[in-house]
Coordinates of N, CA and C in Angstrom, one line a residue:
M1 N 86.9 107.4 101.3 CA 88.3 106.6 101.1 C 88.2 105.7 99.4
A2 N 89.3 107.0 98.9 CA 88.8 106.4 97.5 C 90.9 106.0 97.1
F3 N 91.0 104.9 96.2 CA 92.2 104.9 95.8 C 92.5 104.5 93.9
S4 N 93.0 104.5 93.5 CA 93.3 104.2 91.9 C 95.0 104.0 91.8
G5 N 95.1 103.1 90.6 CA 96.2 103.2 90.2 C 96.8 102.2 91.0
P6 N 97.9 102.1 91.0 CA 98.5 100.7 92.1 C 98.4 101.1 93.7
L7 N 98.3 102.0 94.1 CA 97.9 102.5 95.5 C 97.0 101.6 96.0
R8 N 97.0 100.7 97.4 CA 95.7 100.1 98.4 C 96.0 100.6 99.3
I9 N 94.5 100.8 100.3 CA 94.3 101.2 101.6 C 93.7 99.8 102.4
Q10 N 94.3 99.4 103.0 CA 93.8 98.1 104.2 C 92.5 98.7 104.7
R11 N 91.5 97.9 104.8 CA 90.6 98.2 105.3 C 90.6 98.8 106.9
P12 N 90.1 99.9 107.0 CA 90.6 100.4 108.6 C 90.1 99.6 109.7
F13 N 91.0 99.8 110.6 CA 90.9 98.6 111.7 C 91.4 99.7 112.9
Y14 N 91.1 99.1 114.3 CA 91.2 99.8 115.7 C 91.5 99.2 116.3
P15 N 93.1 99.0 116.6 CA 93.6 98.0 117.4 C 93.5 98.4 119.2
E16 N 93.3 99.7 119.2 CA 93.6 100.5 120.4 C 92.3 101.0 120.6
G17 N 91.2 101.2 119.9 CA 90.0 101.5 120.0 C 89.5 102.5 119.7
T18 N 90.4 103.7 119.7 CA 90.6 105.0 119.1 C 92.8 105.3 118.8
P19 N 92.6 105.5 117.7 CA 92.6 106.0 116.4 C 92.2 104.7 115.8
C20 N 91.7 105.4 114.4 CA 91.5 104.1 113.3 C 93.0 104.0 112.5
H21 N 93.4 103.2 112.5 CA 94.3 102.8 112.1 C 94.2 102.7 110.4
L22 N 95.3 102.7 109.6 CA 95.4 102.9 108.3 C 96.8 102.3 107.8
Y23 N 96.6 100.9 106.9 CA 98.1 100.9 106.3 C 98.0 101.4 104.7
L24 N 98.9 102.0 104.4 CA 98.7 102.1 102.8 C 99.8 100.9 102.2
L25 N 99.5 100.7 101.4 CA 99.6 99.8 100.2 C 100.4 100.3 99.3
H26 N 101.2 99.9 98.9 CA 102.2 100.2 97.3 C 102.4 98.7 96.9
P27 N 101.4 97.3 96.0 CA 102.1 96.5 95.5 C 103.0 96.4 94.7
P28 N 103.7 97.4 93.8 CA 104.5 97.3 92.8 C 106.1 97.2 93.9
G29 N 106.0 98.0 95.1 CA 107.4 97.8 95.8 C 108.1 99.4 95.5
G30 N 107.6 99.8 94.7 CA 108.8 101.1 94.7 C 108.7 102.0 93.6
L31 N 109.2 103.1 93.1 CA 109.1 103.5 92.4 C 109.6 103.9 90.8
V32 N 109.6 103.6 89.9 CA 110.9 103.5 88.6 C 110.3 104.9 87.7
S33 N 111.2 105.6 86.8 CA 111.5 106.5 86.5 C 110.1 106.5 85.7
G34 N 109.2 108.1 85.6 CA 107.9 108.2 85.1 C 106.9 108.0 86.5
D35 N 107.0 107.8 87.2 CA 106.0 107.0 88.0 C 105.9 108.5 89.4
S36 N 104.4 108.4 89.4 CA 104.3 109.7 90.7 C 103.2 108.7 91.4
L37 N 103.7 108.9 92.6 CA 102.7 108.7 93.4 C 102.0 109.8 94.3
R38 N 100.7 110.1 94.2 CA 100.1 110.9 95.1 C 98.8 110.6 96.5
I39 N 99.0 110.9 97.2 CA 98.2 110.7 98.3 C 97.8 111.8 99.4
E40 N 96.5 111.8 99.1 CA 95.6 112.9 99.9 C 95.0 112.5 101.1
V41 N 95.1 113.0 102.2 CA 94.5 112.4 102.7 C 93.6 113.7 103.9
Q42 N 92.5 113.8 104.2 CA 91.4 114.5 104.8 C 90.9 113.9 105.9
A43 N 91.1 114.6 107.1 CA 91.0 114.1 108.3 C 89.7 115.4 108.8
G44 N 88.7 114.5 108.6 CA 87.6 115.6 108.8 C 87.6 115.6 110.7
S45 N 86.5 116.7 111.2 CA 86.3 117.4 111.9 C 86.1 116.6 113.4
G46 N 86.8 116.9 114.5 CA 87.3 115.5 115.4 C 88.0 114.4 115.0
S47 N 88.3 113.6 114.0 CA 89.1 112.6 113.2 C 90.3 112.3 113.9
Q48 N 90.2 111.0 114.3 CA 91.5 110.5 114.7 C 91.9 109.1 114.2
S49 N 93.3 109.6 113.6 CA 94.0 108.3 112.6 C 95.5 108.2 112.9
L50 N 95.5 107.4 112.2 CA 97.1 106.9 112.4 C 97.6 106.2 111.1
L51 N 98.5 106.8 110.2 CA 98.6 106.3 108.9 C 100.0 105.6 108.7
T52 N 100.3 104.4 108.3 CA 101.2 103.9 108.3 C 101.6 103.0 106.4
T53 N 102.9 102.3 106.5 CA 103.2 101.6 105.8 C 103.5 100.5 106.3
P54 N 103.5 99.2 105.6 CA 103.8 97.7 106.0 C 105.2 97.6 105.7
S55 N 106.0 98.5 104.9 CA 107.3 98.5 104.5 C 108.0 99.4 104.2
A56 N 109.5 99.5 103.5 CA 109.5 100.7 103.3 C 109.5 100.9 101.9
G57 N 109.4 102.5 101.5 CA 109.2 102.5 100.3 C 110.7 102.6 99.3
K58 N 110.6 102.5 98.0 CA 111.9 102.2 97.7 C 111.6 103.3 95.7
V59 N 112.8 103.9 95.8 CA 112.6 104.8 94.6 C 114.3 104.4 94.0
Y60 N 113.7 103.7 93.1 CA 114.6 102.9 91.9 C 115.5 103.7 90.7
R61 N 116.7 103.3 90.3 CA 117.2 104.1 90.0 C 116.6 104.7 88.4
R62 N 116.9 105.6 88.0 CA 116.3 106.3 86.7 C 116.5 105.3 85.6
D63 N 115.7 105.7 84.5 CA 116.0 104.7 83.2 C 117.3 105.6 82.3
S64 N 117.5 105.1 81.2 CA 118.5 106.0 80.3 C 118.1 107.1 79.9
A65 N 117.1 107.6 80.0 CA 116.3 109.0 80.0 C 116.5 110.1 80.8
G66 N 116.6 109.3 81.7 CA 116.9 110.3 83.1 C 115.2 110.8 83.9
V67 N 114.2 110.1 83.2 CA 113.2 110.8 83.8 C 113.0 110.5 85.0
A68 N 112.6 111.8 86.0 CA 112.3 111.7 87.4 C 111.1 110.7 88.0
Q69 N 111.2 110.7 89.0 CA 110.2 109.9 89.7 C 109.6 110.4 91.7
G70 N 108.8 110.1 91.6 CA 108.2 111.3 92.8 C 106.9 110.3 93.5
Q71 N 106.9 110.9 95.0 CA 105.8 110.9 95.8 C 105.0 112.6 96.4
Q72 N 103.9 113.0 95.8 CA 103.6 113.8 96.8 C 102.2 113.1 97.9
V73 N 102.7 114.2 98.8 CA 101.9 113.5 100.3 C 101.2 114.8 100.3
R74 N 99.3 114.7 100.9 CA 99.0 115.7 101.4 C 98.3 115.7 102.3
L75 N 98.4 116.4 103.1 CA 97.5 115.9 104.9 C 96.9 117.3 104.8
Q76 N 95.3 117.0 105.2 CA 94.9 118.3 105.8 C 94.1 117.8 106.9
L77 N 93.7 118.8 107.7 CA 93.2 118.0 109.3 C 92.0 119.3 109.6
D78 N 91.0 118.7 109.8 CA 90.2 120.0 110.0 C 90.5 120.3 111.5
E79 N 89.2 121.0 112.0 CA 89.0 121.4 113.6 C 88.9 120.3 114.5
N80 N 89.7 120.1 115.2 CA 90.0 119.3 116.2 C 90.0 118.1 116.0
A81 N 91.1 117.3 114.5 CA 91.6 116.4 114.1 C 92.7 116.0 114.7
E82 N 92.3 115.0 114.9 CA 94.2 114.5 115.3 C 95.2 113.1 114.4
C83 N 96.1 113.4 113.7 CA 96.8 112.8 112.5 C 97.8 112.6 112.9
E84 N 98.3 110.8 112.6 CA 99.8 110.5 113.0 C 100.3 109.8 111.3
W85 N 101.3 110.5 111.0 CA 101.7 110.0 109.6 C 102.9 109.5 110.2
L86 N 103.3 108.1 109.8 CA 104.4 107.6 110.7 C 104.4 106.3 109.7
P87 N 105.1 106.6 108.3 CA 105.1 105.3 107.1 C 106.4 105.2 107.7
Q88 N 107.2 103.9 107.2 CA 108.6 103.5 107.1 C 109.5 104.3 106.3
E89 N 110.7 104.0 106.4 CA 111.9 104.8 105.6 C 111.7 104.7 104.4
T90 N 112.0 105.6 103.2 CA 112.1 105.6 101.8 C 113.6 105.2 102.0
I91 N 113.9 104.7 100.5 CA 115.3 104.0 100.1 C 115.5 104.7 99.2
V92 N 116.2 105.6 99.0 CA 116.8 106.4 97.5 C 117.7 105.3 97.0
Y93 N 117.4 104.4 95.9 CA 118.4 103.6 95.6 C 119.9 104.2 94.5
R94 N 120.6 103.7 94.3 CA 121.5 104.8 93.6 C 121.5 104.9 91.9
G95 N 121.2 106.3 91.4 CA 120.9 106.2 90.2 C 119.6 106.9 89.9
A96 N 118.7 107.2 91.3 CA 117.4 107.7 91.1 C 117.3 109.0 91.3
R97 N 116.7 109.7 90.2 CA 116.3 110.7 90.4 C 114.9 111.0 91.1
A98 N 114.7 111.0 92.1 CA 113.5 111.0 93.4 C 113.0 112.5 93.4
A99 N 112.1 113.0 93.7 CA 111.2 113.8 94.4 C 110.2 113.4 95.5
L100 N 110.5 114.0 96.6 CA 109.4 113.6 97.8 C 109.1 115.1 98.0
D101 N 107.8 114.9 98.3 CA 107.0 116.0 99.1 C 105.9 116.0 100.2
L102 N 106.5 116.2 101.7 CA 105.3 116.3 102.0 C 104.8 117.7 102.6
H103 N 103.1 117.7 102.7 CA 102.7 119.1 102.4 C 101.4 118.8 103.3
I104 N 101.5 119.6 105.1 CA 100.5 119.4 105.9 C 100.0 120.9 106.4
E105 N 98.7 120.7 106.2 CA 98.3 121.8 106.6 C 96.8 121.5 108.1
L106 N 96.9 122.4 108.9 CA 96.5 121.9 110.6 C 95.4 123.2 110.6
A107 N 94.2 122.5 110.9 CA 93.2 123.8 111.4 C 93.8 124.4 112.8
E108 N 93.5 125.4 113.4 CA 93.6 125.8 114.6 C 93.8 125.4 115.6
D109 N 93.3 124.2 115.8 CA 93.2 123.2 117.3 C 93.7 121.5 116.5
A110 N 93.8 121.8 115.5 CA 94.3 120.2 114.9 C 95.6 119.6 115.7
R111 N 95.7 118.4 115.9 CA 96.7 117.8 116.2 C 97.0 117.0 115.9
F112 N 99.1 117.1 115.5 CA 99.9 116.3 114.5 C 101.2 115.6 115.0
I113 N 101.2 114.5 114.8 CA 102.5 113.9 114.6 C 102.8 113.2 113.4
G114 N 104.1 113.4 113.0 CA 104.7 112.7 111.8 C 106.0 112.3 111.6
W115 N 106.7 112.1 110.5 CA 108.1 111.9 110.1 C 108.1 111.3 108.5
E116 N 109.8 111.8 108.5 CA 110.1 111.5 106.9 C 111.4 110.5 107.2
L117 N 111.6 109.4 107.1 CA 112.8 109.0 107.2 C 113.5 108.7 105.4
V118 N 114.7 109.1 105.8 CA 115.4 108.5 103.9 C 116.5 108.2 104.3
C119 N 116.9 106.6 103.3 CA 117.8 106.4 103.4 C 118.7 106.4 102.0
L120 N 119.8 106.8 101.7 CA 120.2 107.4 100.4 C 121.3 106.1 99.7
G121 N 120.9 105.0 99.0 CA 121.7 104.0 99.0 C 121.4 103.0 100.0
R122 N 121.9 101.5 100.0 CA 122.1 100.9 100.9 C 123.5 100.2 101.1
P123 N 123.2 101.3 102.1 CA 124.9 101.0 103.1 C 124.8 99.6 103.9
A124 N 123.8 99.3 104.3 CA 124.0 97.6 104.9 C 124.8 97.0 103.7
G125 N 124.4 96.8 102.6 CA 125.1 96.0 101.4 C 126.1 96.5 100.6
E126 N 126.5 98.1 100.8 CA 127.6 98.8 100.7 C 127.1 99.1 99.5
H127 N 125.9 99.4 98.9 CA 125.4 100.1 97.7 C 125.2 101.5 98.0
W128 N 126.4 102.0 97.9 CA 126.8 103.7 98.1 C 125.5 104.6 97.1
F129 N 124.8 105.7 97.8 CA 124.7 106.7 96.5 C 125.7 107.2 96.3
D130 N 126.2 107.1 95.3 CA 127.2 108.0 94.4 C 126.9 108.6 93.2
D131 N 125.3 107.9 93.0 CA 125.1 109.2 91.3 C 123.8 108.9 91.9
G132 N 123.1 110.0 91.2 CA 121.5 110.1 91.5 C 121.3 111.6 92.2
S133 N 120.3 112.0 92.5 CA 119.6 113.1 92.7 C 118.7 112.8 94.1
L134 N 118.0 113.7 95.0 CA 117.2 113.9 95.6 C 116.8 115.3 95.8
T135 N 115.5 115.1 95.3 CA 114.8 116.4 96.1 C 113.6 116.8 96.9
Q136 N 113.5 117.3 98.2 CA 112.8 117.0 98.9 C 112.1 118.4 99.9
R137 N 110.8 117.8 99.7 CA 110.3 119.4 100.3 C 109.3 118.8 101.7
L138 N 109.3 119.5 103.0 CA 108.4 119.4 103.7 C 108.1 121.2 104.4
Q139 N 106.4 120.2 104.6 CA 106.1 122.1 104.6 C 104.9 122.2 105.8
L140 N 104.7 122.6 106.7 CA 103.6 122.6 107.6 C 102.6 123.9 107.9
W141 N 101.7 123.7 107.9 CA 100.7 125.0 107.8 C 99.6 125.0 108.8
R142 N 99.4 126.1 109.7 CA 98.5 126.4 110.6 C 97.9 127.4 110.5
G143 N 96.5 127.3 110.2 CA 95.3 128.0 110.1 C 95.4 129.1 109.0
G144 N 96.5 128.7 107.9 CA 96.7 129.3 106.7 C 97.9 130.0 106.8
R145 N 99.1 129.9 108.4 CA 100.3 130.4 108.7 C 101.0 129.3 108.1
L146 N 102.1 129.6 107.4 CA 103.5 128.6 107.3 C 103.9 128.6 108.5
L147 N 104.7 127.6 109.1 CA 105.1 127.4 110.1 C 106.7 126.9 110.0
F148 N 106.5 126.1 108.7 CA 107.9 125.2 108.7 C 107.9 125.1 107.2
N149 N 109.2 125.2 106.4 CA 109.0 124.7 105.4 C 110.8 124.7 105.1
E150 N 111.1 123.8 104.6 CA 112.4 123.2 104.4 C 112.4 122.3 102.6
R151 N 113.6 122.9 102.2 CA 113.6 122.4 100.7 C 114.8 121.9 100.6
L152 N 115.1 120.7 100.4 CA 116.3 119.7 100.0 C 116.9 119.7 99.1
Q153 N 117.6 119.8 98.3 CA 118.0 119.6 96.8 C 119.5 119.4 96.9
L154 N 119.2 117.8 96.2 CA 121.5 117.3 96.6 C 121.4 116.6 95.1
T155 N 122.2 116.4 95.0 CA 123.0 115.5 93.5 C 124.4 114.7 94.7
A156 N 123.9 113.4 93.9 CA 125.2 113.0 95.0 C 127.0 113.3 94.9
G157 N 127.6 113.3 95.8 CA 128.5 113.9 96.0 C 129.2 115.1 95.8
D158 N 127.3 116.0 95.7 CA 128.0 117.4 95.8 C 128.1 118.2 97.4
A159 N 128.3 119.3 97.2 CA 128.4 120.1 98.7 C 127.4 119.5 99.7
L160 N 126.3 120.0 99.4 CA 125.0 119.6 100.4 C 125.6 118.1 100.9
H161 N 125.7 117.0 99.9 CA 125.7 115.5 100.1 C 127.2 115.7 101.3
R162 N 128.2 116.0 100.9 CA 129.5 115.4 101.9 C 129.7 116.8 102.7
G163 N 129.1 117.6 102.2 CA 129.9 119.4 103.3 C 129.6 118.9 104.6
R164 N 130.7 119.7 105.7 CA 130.2 119.5 107.0 C 128.8 120.3 107.5
A165 N 128.1 121.7 106.4 CA 127.3 122.3 106.6 C 126.0 121.6 105.6
G166 N 125.6 120.4 105.6 CA 124.8 119.4 104.8 C 124.6 118.3 105.6
L167 N 124.6 117.1 104.9 CA 124.5 116.0 105.4 C 126.1 115.2 106.2
N168 N 127.3 116.0 105.5 CA 128.5 115.8 106.0 C 128.8 113.9 105.5
G169 N 128.2 113.8 104.6 CA 128.3 112.2 103.9 C 127.2 111.4 104.7
G170 N 126.9 111.5 105.4 CA 125.8 111.2 106.4 C 124.5 110.2 104.9
C171 N 124.1 109.0 105.0 CA 123.4 108.5 104.5 C 122.0 108.3 104.4
V172 N 121.6 108.4 106.1 CA 120.5 108.2 106.7 C 120.1 109.4 107.7
F173 N 118.9 110.1 107.2 CA 118.4 111.0 108.1 C 117.0 111.0 108.0
G174 N 116.5 111.9 109.4 CA 114.9 111.9 109.6 C 114.8 113.0 109.9
T175 N 113.2 113.7 109.7 CA 112.3 114.3 111.1 C 111.2 114.3 110.9
L176 N 111.3 114.4 112.6 CA 109.6 114.3 113.2 C 109.2 115.3 113.3
L177 N 107.8 116.2 113.0 CA 107.2 117.1 113.5 C 106.2 116.9 114.0
A178 N 106.2 117.5 115.2 CA 105.1 117.8 116.1 C 104.0 119.1 116.4
A179 N 102.8 119.0 115.9 CA 102.3 120.3 116.6 C 101.1 119.7 117.1
G180 N 100.8 120.2 118.9 CA 99.6 120.2 119.4 C 100.1 120.7 120.8
P181 N 99.5 120.4 121.9 CA 99.4 121.0 123.1 C 100.7 120.3 123.8
G182 N 101.3 120.9 124.8 CA 102.0 120.4 125.7 C 103.7 120.4 125.2
L183 N 104.1 121.1 124.4 CA 105.3 121.2 124.0 C 106.0 121.9 124.6
T184 N 106.3 121.5 126.1 CA 106.9 122.2 126.8 C 108.3 122.1 126.7
D185 N 109.4 123.3 127.7 CA 110.5 122.8 127.6 C 110.5 122.1 128.5
E186 N 110.3 121.2 129.4 CA 110.4 120.6 130.3 C 110.1 119.1 128.5
L187 N 109.7 118.9 128.4 CA 109.4 117.4 127.6 C 111.3 118.0 126.6
I188 N 110.6 118.8 126.0 CA 112.0 119.2 124.9 C 113.7 118.6 125.4
A189 N 113.7 119.2 126.8 CA 115.1 118.5 127.6 C 115.4 117.1 128.0
G190 N 113.6 116.4 128.4 CA 113.8 115.2 128.5 C 113.8 114.3 127.0
L191 N 113.8 115.2 125.7 CA 113.7 114.4 124.5 C 115.2 114.5 124.4
R192 N 116.1 115.5 124.7 CA 117.8 115.7 124.8 C 117.9 114.8 125.6
E193 N 117.8 114.4 126.5 CA 118.0 113.7 127.3 C 118.3 112.2 127.1
T194 N 116.9 111.7 126.5 CA 117.1 110.4 126.4 C 117.4 109.9 125.0
L195 N 117.5 111.2 123.9 CA 117.8 110.4 122.8 C 119.7 110.3 122.7
P196 N 119.6 109.2 121.7 CA 121.2 108.9 121.5 C 121.7 109.8 120.8
A197 N 123.3 109.9 120.8 CA 124.1 110.4 119.4 C 123.0 110.4 118.2
G198 N 123.4 111.5 117.4 CA 123.1 111.8 116.1 C 122.0 112.1 115.9
F199 N 120.7 112.5 117.4 CA 119.8 113.4 116.9 C 119.9 114.6 117.6
A200 N 118.7 115.7 117.3 CA 118.8 117.0 117.4 C 117.3 117.4 117.9
V201 N 116.6 117.9 118.7 CA 115.7 118.8 119.5 C 115.2 120.0 119.3
T202 N 114.5 120.5 118.6 CA 114.4 121.9 118.6 C 112.6 122.0 118.3
E203 N 112.2 123.8 118.8 CA 110.9 124.1 118.5 C 110.9 125.3 118.1
R204 N 109.9 125.5 117.6 CA 110.3 127.2 117.4 C 108.5 127.2 116.2
L205 N 107.9 128.1 116.8 CA 106.6 128.5 116.4 C 105.4 127.9 116.6
G206 N 105.7 126.5 117.6 CA 104.8 125.9 118.1 C 105.0 124.4 117.3
V207 N 106.2 124.0 116.5 CA 106.1 123.0 116.2 C 107.6 122.4 116.8
L208 N 107.6 121.4 117.4 CA 108.4 120.7 117.5 C 109.2 119.7 116.4
L209 N 110.8 119.8 116.6 CA 111.4 118.7 115.4 C 112.5 118.3 115.7
V210 N 112.4 116.8 115.8 CA 113.1 115.8 116.3 C 114.0 115.4 114.8
R211 N 115.8 115.7 115.1 CA 116.1 115.6 113.9 C 116.9 114.2 114.1
Y212 N 117.3 113.6 112.7 CA 118.7 112.5 112.8 C 119.2 112.7 111.8
L213 N 120.8 112.4 111.6 CA 121.7 112.2 110.8 C 122.6 111.4 111.0
G214 N 122.7 110.5 110.6 CA 124.2 109.5 110.4 C 123.8 108.5 109.5
N215 N 124.5 107.0 109.8 CA 124.0 106.0 108.7 C 123.9 105.1 108.8
D216 N 122.8 105.1 110.0 CA 122.3 103.6 110.5 C 120.4 103.7 110.3
M217 N 119.9 103.0 109.3 CA 118.7 103.4 109.5 C 118.1 102.6 111.2
N218 N 118.6 101.5 111.6 CA 117.8 101.2 112.6 C 118.0 102.1 113.7
D219 N 119.3 102.8 113.4 CA 119.1 103.5 115.1 C 118.2 104.7 115.1
C220 N 118.1 105.5 113.4 CA 117.2 106.3 113.2 C 115.9 105.9 113.6
R221 N 115.6 104.5 112.8 CA 114.1 104.1 113.1 C 114.1 103.8 114.9
T222 N 114.9 103.4 115.4 CA 114.4 103.2 117.1 C 114.4 104.3 117.9
G223 N 115.4 105.5 117.0 CA 115.6 106.9 118.1 C 114.4 107.5 118.0
M224 N 113.3 107.4 116.5 CA 112.3 108.2 116.2 C 110.9 107.6 117.2
W225 N 111.2 106.6 117.0 CA 110.3 105.5 117.9 C 109.8 105.9 119.3
A226 N 111.4 106.1 119.8 CA 111.5 106.3 121.3 C 110.9 107.8 121.4
A227 N 111.2 109.1 120.4 CA 110.7 110.3 120.5 C 108.8 109.7 120.7
W228 N 108.6 109.7 119.6 CA 107.0 109.2 119.3 C 106.3 108.6 120.5
E229 N 106.8 107.6 121.1 CA 106.6 107.2 122.1 C 106.3 108.3 124.0
Q230 N 107.5 109.5 124.0 CA 107.3 110.3 124.9 C 106.5 111.3 124.6
L231 N 106.4 111.6 123.2 CA 105.2 112.8 122.9 C 103.9 112.5 122.4
R232 N 103.3 111.2 122.4 CA 102.1 111.1 121.7 C 101.3 111.1 123.3
P233 N 101.8 111.0 124.3 CA 101.0 111.0 125.3 C 100.7 112.6 125.6
V234 N 101.2 113.9 125.3 CA 101.5 114.7 125.8 C 100.8 115.2 124.7
A235 N 101.1 115.2 123.3 CA 100.2 116.2 122.3 C 99.1 115.7 121.9
L236 N 98.9 114.1 122.2 CA 97.8 113.4 121.5 C 97.3 113.0 123.0
G237 N 97.7 112.5 124.2 CA 96.6 112.0 125.5 C 96.4 110.9 125.5
R238 N 97.2 110.0 124.5 CA 97.3 108.7 125.0 C 98.8 108.2 124.8
E239 N 98.4 106.9 125.5 CA 99.7 106.1 125.1 C 100.1 105.6 124.2
A240 N 101.3 105.5 123.6 CA 101.6 105.0 122.2 C 101.5 102.9 122.1
S241 N 101.2 103.3 121.3 CA 100.8 101.9 121.1 C 100.9 101.2 119.5
F242 N 102.4 100.5 119.3 CA 102.9 100.7 117.8 C 102.4 99.2 117.1
P243 N 101.9 100.1 116.1 CA 101.2 99.5 114.9 C 101.9 98.2 114.7
R244 N 101.5 96.7 114.9 CA 101.9 95.2 114.7 C 102.2 95.2 113.4
I245 N 102.1 96.1 112.6 CA 103.0 95.6 111.3 C 104.3 96.3 111.1
W246 N 104.6 97.0 112.1 CA 106.4 97.3 112.1 C 107.2 96.1 112.5
F247 N 106.5 94.8 113.0 CA 107.5 93.9 113.5 C 106.9 93.2 112.7
T248 N 106.4 92.5 111.5 CA 106.2 91.7 110.9 C 107.1 91.7 109.6

């Protein structure tokens, strides 16, 4: 475990016996123009880990030169490893030029649950995302095979942002990915039945996706927690144990 620059990792602890819980801390509180935050996780053979953050990530307005800012996360899971990547949401402020990248590599028998939650602007304070851009990339590989690949590139007010084939004007969206045993049709049907409006559940190539699109981060967060609570016993064989930091 190592870190440099402003990123910090809280000392590992074990509130539920296993897995190991790790909190990733970024004391500056957000990314400004020119910032590039890189997180690399190597989950060793047979390891069990849960990674989260104590608060929302923030991507602030770009500077007068329009220099971008971004975050790259790379997760590599070795044989029989389990990893949960459950950060709190990322707020992309008006005027930001944000680039977010999540790259996941799984061994053949590794198990994973993770999500990325994004809020464009600060709608609760009526600070709308009417200027700026976001590029987001999500990839999941297993055994050298690319199973999920998505790239979002939008500019405030463009067709992808406003159009019905894109975000339809929504300012909050999230994706949960799960890869592991037990992702059955019955589980998918149960998730579809219990999750509220704004959510969708699909499965392809052994990767289960839970999606949210709307305008309320509380709704997104609560629904993702509920999905994780149902998925964890099936995919990882243990009941959900909510990180205390989510409630402080």
